[in-house]
Coordinates of C-alpha atoms and ligand atoms in Angstrom, one line a residue:
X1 CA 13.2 11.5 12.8
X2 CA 13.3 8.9 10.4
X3 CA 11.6 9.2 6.4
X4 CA 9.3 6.0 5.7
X5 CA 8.0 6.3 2.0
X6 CA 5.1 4.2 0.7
X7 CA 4.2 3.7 -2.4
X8 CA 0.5 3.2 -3.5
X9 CA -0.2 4.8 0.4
X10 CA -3.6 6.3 -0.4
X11 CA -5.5 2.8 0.3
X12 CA -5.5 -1.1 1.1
X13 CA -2.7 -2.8 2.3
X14 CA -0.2 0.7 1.6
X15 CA -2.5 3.2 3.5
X16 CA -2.5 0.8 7.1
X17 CA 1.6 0.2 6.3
X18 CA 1.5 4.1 6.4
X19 CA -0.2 4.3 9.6
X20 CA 1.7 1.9 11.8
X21 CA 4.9 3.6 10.8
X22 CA 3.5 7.0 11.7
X23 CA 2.6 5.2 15.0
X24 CA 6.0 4.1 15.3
X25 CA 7.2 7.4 14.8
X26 CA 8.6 7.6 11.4
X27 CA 7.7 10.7 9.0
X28 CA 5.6 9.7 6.4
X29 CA 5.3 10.3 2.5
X30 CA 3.6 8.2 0.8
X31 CA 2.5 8.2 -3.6
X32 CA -1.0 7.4 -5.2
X33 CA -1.7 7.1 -8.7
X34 CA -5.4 8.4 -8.8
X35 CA -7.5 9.5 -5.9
X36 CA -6.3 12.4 -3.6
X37 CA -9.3 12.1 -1.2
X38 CA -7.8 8.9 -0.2
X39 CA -4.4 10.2 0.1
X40 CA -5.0 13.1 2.1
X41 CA -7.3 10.6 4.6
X42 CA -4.1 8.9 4.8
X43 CA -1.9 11.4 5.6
X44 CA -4.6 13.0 8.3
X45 CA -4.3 9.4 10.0
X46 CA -0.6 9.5 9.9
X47 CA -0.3 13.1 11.6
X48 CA -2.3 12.0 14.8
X49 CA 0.6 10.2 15.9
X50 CA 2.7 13.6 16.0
X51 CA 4.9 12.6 12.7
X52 CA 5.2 15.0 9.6
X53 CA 3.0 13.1 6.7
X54 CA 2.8 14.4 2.9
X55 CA 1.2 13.0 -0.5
X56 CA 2.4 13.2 -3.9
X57 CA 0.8 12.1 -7.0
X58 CA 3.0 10.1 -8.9
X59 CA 2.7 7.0 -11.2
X60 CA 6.0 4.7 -10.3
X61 CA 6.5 2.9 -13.6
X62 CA 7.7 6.9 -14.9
X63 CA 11.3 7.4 -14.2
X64 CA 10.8 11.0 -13.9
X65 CA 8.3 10.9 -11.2
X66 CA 9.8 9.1 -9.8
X67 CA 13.1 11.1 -9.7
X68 CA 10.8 14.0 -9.0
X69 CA 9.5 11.9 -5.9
X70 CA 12.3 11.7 -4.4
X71 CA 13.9 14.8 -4.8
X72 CA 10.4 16.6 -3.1
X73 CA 10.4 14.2 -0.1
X74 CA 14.3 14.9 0.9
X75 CA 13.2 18.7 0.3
X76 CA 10.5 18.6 2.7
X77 CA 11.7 16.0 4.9
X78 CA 14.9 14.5 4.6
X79 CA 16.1 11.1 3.3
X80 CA 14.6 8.0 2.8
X81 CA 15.4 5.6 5.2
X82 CA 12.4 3.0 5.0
X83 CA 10.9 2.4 1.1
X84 CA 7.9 0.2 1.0
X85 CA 7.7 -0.8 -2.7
X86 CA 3.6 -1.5 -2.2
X87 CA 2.2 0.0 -5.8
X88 CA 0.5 -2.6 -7.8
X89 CA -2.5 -3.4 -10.4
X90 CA -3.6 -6.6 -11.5
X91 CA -5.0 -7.1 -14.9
X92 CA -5.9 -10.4 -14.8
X93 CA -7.3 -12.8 -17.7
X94 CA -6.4 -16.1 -19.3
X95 CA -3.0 -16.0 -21.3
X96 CA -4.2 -16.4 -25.1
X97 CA -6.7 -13.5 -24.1
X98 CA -4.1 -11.6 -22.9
X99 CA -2.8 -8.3 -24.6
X100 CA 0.5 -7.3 -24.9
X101 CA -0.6 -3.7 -23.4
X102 CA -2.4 -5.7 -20.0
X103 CA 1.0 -7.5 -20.1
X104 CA 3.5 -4.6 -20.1
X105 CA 0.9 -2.3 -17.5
X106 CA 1.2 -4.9 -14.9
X107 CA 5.2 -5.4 -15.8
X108 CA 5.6 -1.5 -16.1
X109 CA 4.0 -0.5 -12.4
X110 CA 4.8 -3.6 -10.7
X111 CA 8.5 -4.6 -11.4
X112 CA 9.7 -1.6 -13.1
X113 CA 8.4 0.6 -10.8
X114 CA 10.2 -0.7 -8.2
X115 CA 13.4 -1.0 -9.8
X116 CA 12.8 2.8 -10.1
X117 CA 11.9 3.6 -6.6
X118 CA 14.8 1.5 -5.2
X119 CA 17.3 2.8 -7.5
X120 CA 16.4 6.3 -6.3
X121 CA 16.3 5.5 -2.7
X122 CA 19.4 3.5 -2.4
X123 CA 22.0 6.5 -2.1
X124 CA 21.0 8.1 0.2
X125 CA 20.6 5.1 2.2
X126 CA 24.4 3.9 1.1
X127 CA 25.5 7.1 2.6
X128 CA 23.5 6.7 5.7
X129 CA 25.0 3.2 5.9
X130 CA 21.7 2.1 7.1
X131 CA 18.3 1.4 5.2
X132 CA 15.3 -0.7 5.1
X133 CA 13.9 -1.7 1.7
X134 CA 9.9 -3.7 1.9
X135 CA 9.0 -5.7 -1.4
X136 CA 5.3 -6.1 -1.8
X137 CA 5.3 -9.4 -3.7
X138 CA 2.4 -11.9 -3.4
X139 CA 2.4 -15.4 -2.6
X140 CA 1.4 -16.2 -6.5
X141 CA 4.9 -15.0 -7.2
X142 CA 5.8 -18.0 -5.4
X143 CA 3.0 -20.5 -6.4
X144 CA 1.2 -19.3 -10.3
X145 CA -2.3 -18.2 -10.4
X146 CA -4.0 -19.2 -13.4
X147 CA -5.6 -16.4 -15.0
X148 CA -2.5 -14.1 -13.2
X149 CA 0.6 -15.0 -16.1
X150 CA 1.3 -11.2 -15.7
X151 CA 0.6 -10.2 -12.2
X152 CA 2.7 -13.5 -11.4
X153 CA 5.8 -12.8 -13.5
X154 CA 6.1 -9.1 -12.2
X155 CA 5.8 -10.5 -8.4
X156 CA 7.8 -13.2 -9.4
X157 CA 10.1 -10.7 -10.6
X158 CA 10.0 -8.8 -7.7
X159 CA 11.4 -11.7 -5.1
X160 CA 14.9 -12.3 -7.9
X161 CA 15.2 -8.7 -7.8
X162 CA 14.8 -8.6 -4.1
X163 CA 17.5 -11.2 -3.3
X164 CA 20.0 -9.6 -5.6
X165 CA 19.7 -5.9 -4.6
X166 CA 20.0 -7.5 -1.2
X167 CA 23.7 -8.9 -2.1
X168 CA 24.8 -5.9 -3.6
X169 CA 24.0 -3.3 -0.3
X170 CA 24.2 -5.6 2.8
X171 CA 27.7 -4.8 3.6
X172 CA 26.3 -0.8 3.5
X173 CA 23.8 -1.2 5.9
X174 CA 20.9 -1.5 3.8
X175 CA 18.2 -4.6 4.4
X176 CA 16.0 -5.6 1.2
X177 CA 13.1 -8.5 2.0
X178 CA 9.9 -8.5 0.5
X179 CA 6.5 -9.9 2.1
X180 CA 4.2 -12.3 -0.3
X181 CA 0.5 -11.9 1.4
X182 CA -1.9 -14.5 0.3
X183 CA -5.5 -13.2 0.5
X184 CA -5.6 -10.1 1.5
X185 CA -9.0 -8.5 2.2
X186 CA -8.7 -4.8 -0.5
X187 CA -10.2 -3.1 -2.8
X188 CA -7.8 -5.4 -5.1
X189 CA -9.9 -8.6 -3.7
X190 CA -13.6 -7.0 -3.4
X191 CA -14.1 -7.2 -7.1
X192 CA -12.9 -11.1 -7.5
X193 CA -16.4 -13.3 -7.9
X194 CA -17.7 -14.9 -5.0
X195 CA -17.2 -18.6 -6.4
X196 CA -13.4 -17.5 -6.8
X197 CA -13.3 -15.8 -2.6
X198 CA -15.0 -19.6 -1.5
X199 CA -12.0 -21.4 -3.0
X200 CA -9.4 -19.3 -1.4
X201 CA -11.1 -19.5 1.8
X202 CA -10.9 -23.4 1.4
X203 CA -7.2 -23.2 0.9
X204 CA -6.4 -21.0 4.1
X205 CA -5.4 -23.1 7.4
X206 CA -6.3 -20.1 9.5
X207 CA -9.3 -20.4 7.7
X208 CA -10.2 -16.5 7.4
X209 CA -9.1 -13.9 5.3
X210 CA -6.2 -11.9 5.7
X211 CA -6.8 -8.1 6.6
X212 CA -4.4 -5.5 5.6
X213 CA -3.0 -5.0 9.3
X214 CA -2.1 -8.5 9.3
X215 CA 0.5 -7.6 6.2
X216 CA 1.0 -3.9 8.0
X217 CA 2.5 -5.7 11.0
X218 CA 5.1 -7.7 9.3
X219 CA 6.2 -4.5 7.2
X220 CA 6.7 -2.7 10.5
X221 CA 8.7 -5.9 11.8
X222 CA 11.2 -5.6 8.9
X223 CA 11.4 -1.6 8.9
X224 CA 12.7 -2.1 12.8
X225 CA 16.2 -2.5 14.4
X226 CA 14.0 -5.8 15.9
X227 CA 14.9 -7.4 11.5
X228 CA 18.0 -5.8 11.7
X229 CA 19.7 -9.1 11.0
X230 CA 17.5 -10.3 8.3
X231 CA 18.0 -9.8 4.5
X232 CA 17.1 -11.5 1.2
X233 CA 14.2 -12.9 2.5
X234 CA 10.7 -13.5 1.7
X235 CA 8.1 -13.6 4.4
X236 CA 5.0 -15.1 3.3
X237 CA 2.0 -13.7 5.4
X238 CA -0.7 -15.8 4.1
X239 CA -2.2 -17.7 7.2
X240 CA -0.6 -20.8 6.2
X241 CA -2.5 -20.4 2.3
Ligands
NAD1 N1 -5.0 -7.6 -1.7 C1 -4.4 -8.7 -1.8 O1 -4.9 -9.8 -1.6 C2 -2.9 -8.8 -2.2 C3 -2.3 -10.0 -2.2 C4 -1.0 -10.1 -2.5 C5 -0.3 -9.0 -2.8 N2 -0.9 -7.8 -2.8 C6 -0.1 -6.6 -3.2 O2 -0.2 -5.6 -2.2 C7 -0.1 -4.3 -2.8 C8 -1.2 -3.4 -2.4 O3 -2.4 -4.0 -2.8 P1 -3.9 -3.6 -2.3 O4 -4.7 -4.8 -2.2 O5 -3.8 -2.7 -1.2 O6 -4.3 -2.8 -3.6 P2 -5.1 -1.4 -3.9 O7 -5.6 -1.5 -5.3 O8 -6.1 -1.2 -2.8 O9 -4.0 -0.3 -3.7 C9 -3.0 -0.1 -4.7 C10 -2.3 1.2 -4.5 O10 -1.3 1.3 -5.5 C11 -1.5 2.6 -6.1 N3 -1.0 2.6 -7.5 C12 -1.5 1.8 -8.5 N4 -0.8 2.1 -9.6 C13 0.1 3.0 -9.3 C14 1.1 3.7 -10.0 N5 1.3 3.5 -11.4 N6 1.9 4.6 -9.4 C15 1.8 4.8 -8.1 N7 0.8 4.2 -7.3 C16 0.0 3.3 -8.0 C17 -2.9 3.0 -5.9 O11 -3.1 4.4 -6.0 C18 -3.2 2.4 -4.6 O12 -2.8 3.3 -3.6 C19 0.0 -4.5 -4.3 O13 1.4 -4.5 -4.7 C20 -0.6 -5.9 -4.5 O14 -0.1 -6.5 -5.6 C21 -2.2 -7.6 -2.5

């Protein structure tokens, strides 16, 4: 059985990516940063598809949990052989308001994180000459948000750092894409103010909001044999935003 690990699992768009997989067969671990009842909801809903599920409590920008991560996942069930890099925090505000601290947070758990998380999951993968790597970005990687100069440069981040790790392991069998979603309907979005949500929603061809699923459906594409010729690449799942 195959070893799909998700960071930020315990909710939103990482806790339905977890599911699908389960339902697709793959053994699931997934990380949270703060709330274990959410996790372990999670990892119920993964186990009714017959797959082994754990949780660990780990923050991704720490090189040591993350090391510590990885090491307890290949104890309990074997090698990585799907990473989702889906952890992220916004700490949004206008640029000469922002600190240096909401700056470095966002850059820390965003980008840096998953520098970490790829860099531990990327042996095992080599030696397996197969794996799947999933980049979380966001389509204001792509575009700018204003208000976002943080969140943007760390997702921004993420799709150069996606291309290039995808150079460097294609000829081993590893995969490394990432998936921008547009407006994505979380606990990340809930708390933006209703004059912002109508302006999206303006902006969206498909005219509705995306739901996590819709994001959790392209993931599982990529993880499959079905993207097995696809690397480097950034899928926008945005309804046309
Ligand atoms: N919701 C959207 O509209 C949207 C749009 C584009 C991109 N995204 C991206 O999708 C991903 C998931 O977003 P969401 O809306 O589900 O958010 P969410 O806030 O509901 O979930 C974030 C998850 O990340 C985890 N997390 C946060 N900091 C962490 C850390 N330091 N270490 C480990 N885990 C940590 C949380 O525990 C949680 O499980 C994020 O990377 C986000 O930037 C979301």
């Amino acid at each position: 059985m195959s070893v799909a690990l998700i960071t930020g699992g315990s909710r939103g768009i990482g806790s339905v990516i977890a599911e699908q997989l389960a339902k697709d067969g793959f053994d699931i671990a997934i990380c949270y940063s703060g709330n274990e009842d959410a996790a372990q909801k999670t990892i119920e809903a993964c186990k009714k598809h017959g797959v082994q599920a754990m949780y660990i409590k780990a923050d991704v920008s720490k090189a040591d949990d993350v090391t510590a991560m990885f090491t307890q996942v290949k104890e309990l069930l074997g090698p990585v052989d799907v990473l989702v890099n889906n952890a992220g925090i916004t700490k949004d505000g206008l640029l000469l308001r922002m600190s240096e601290e909401d700056f470095d947070k966002v850059i820390d758990i965003n980008l840096k994180g998953t520098f970490f998380c790829t860099k531990a999951a990327i042996k095992d993968m080599m030696k397996a000459r197969h794996g799947r790597i999933i980049n979380i970005t966001s389509i204001v990687g792509v575009k700018g948000n204003a208000g976002q100069a943080n969140y943007s440069a760390s997702k921004a981040g993420i799709i150069g750092f996606t291309k290039s790790v995808a150079r460097e392991y294609g000829a081993k069998g590893v995969t490394v894409n990432a998936i921008a979603p547009g407006f994505i309907q979380t606990a990340m979005t809930d708390e933006l103010p209703e004059e912002v949500k109508k302006s999206y929603l303006s902006q969206i061809p498909l005219a509705r909001f995306g739901q996590a699923e819709d994001v959790a459906n392209a993931a599982v594409f990529l993880a499959s044999e079905k993207a097995s010729y696809i690397t480097g690449q950034v899928i926008e799942v945005t309804g046309g935003m």
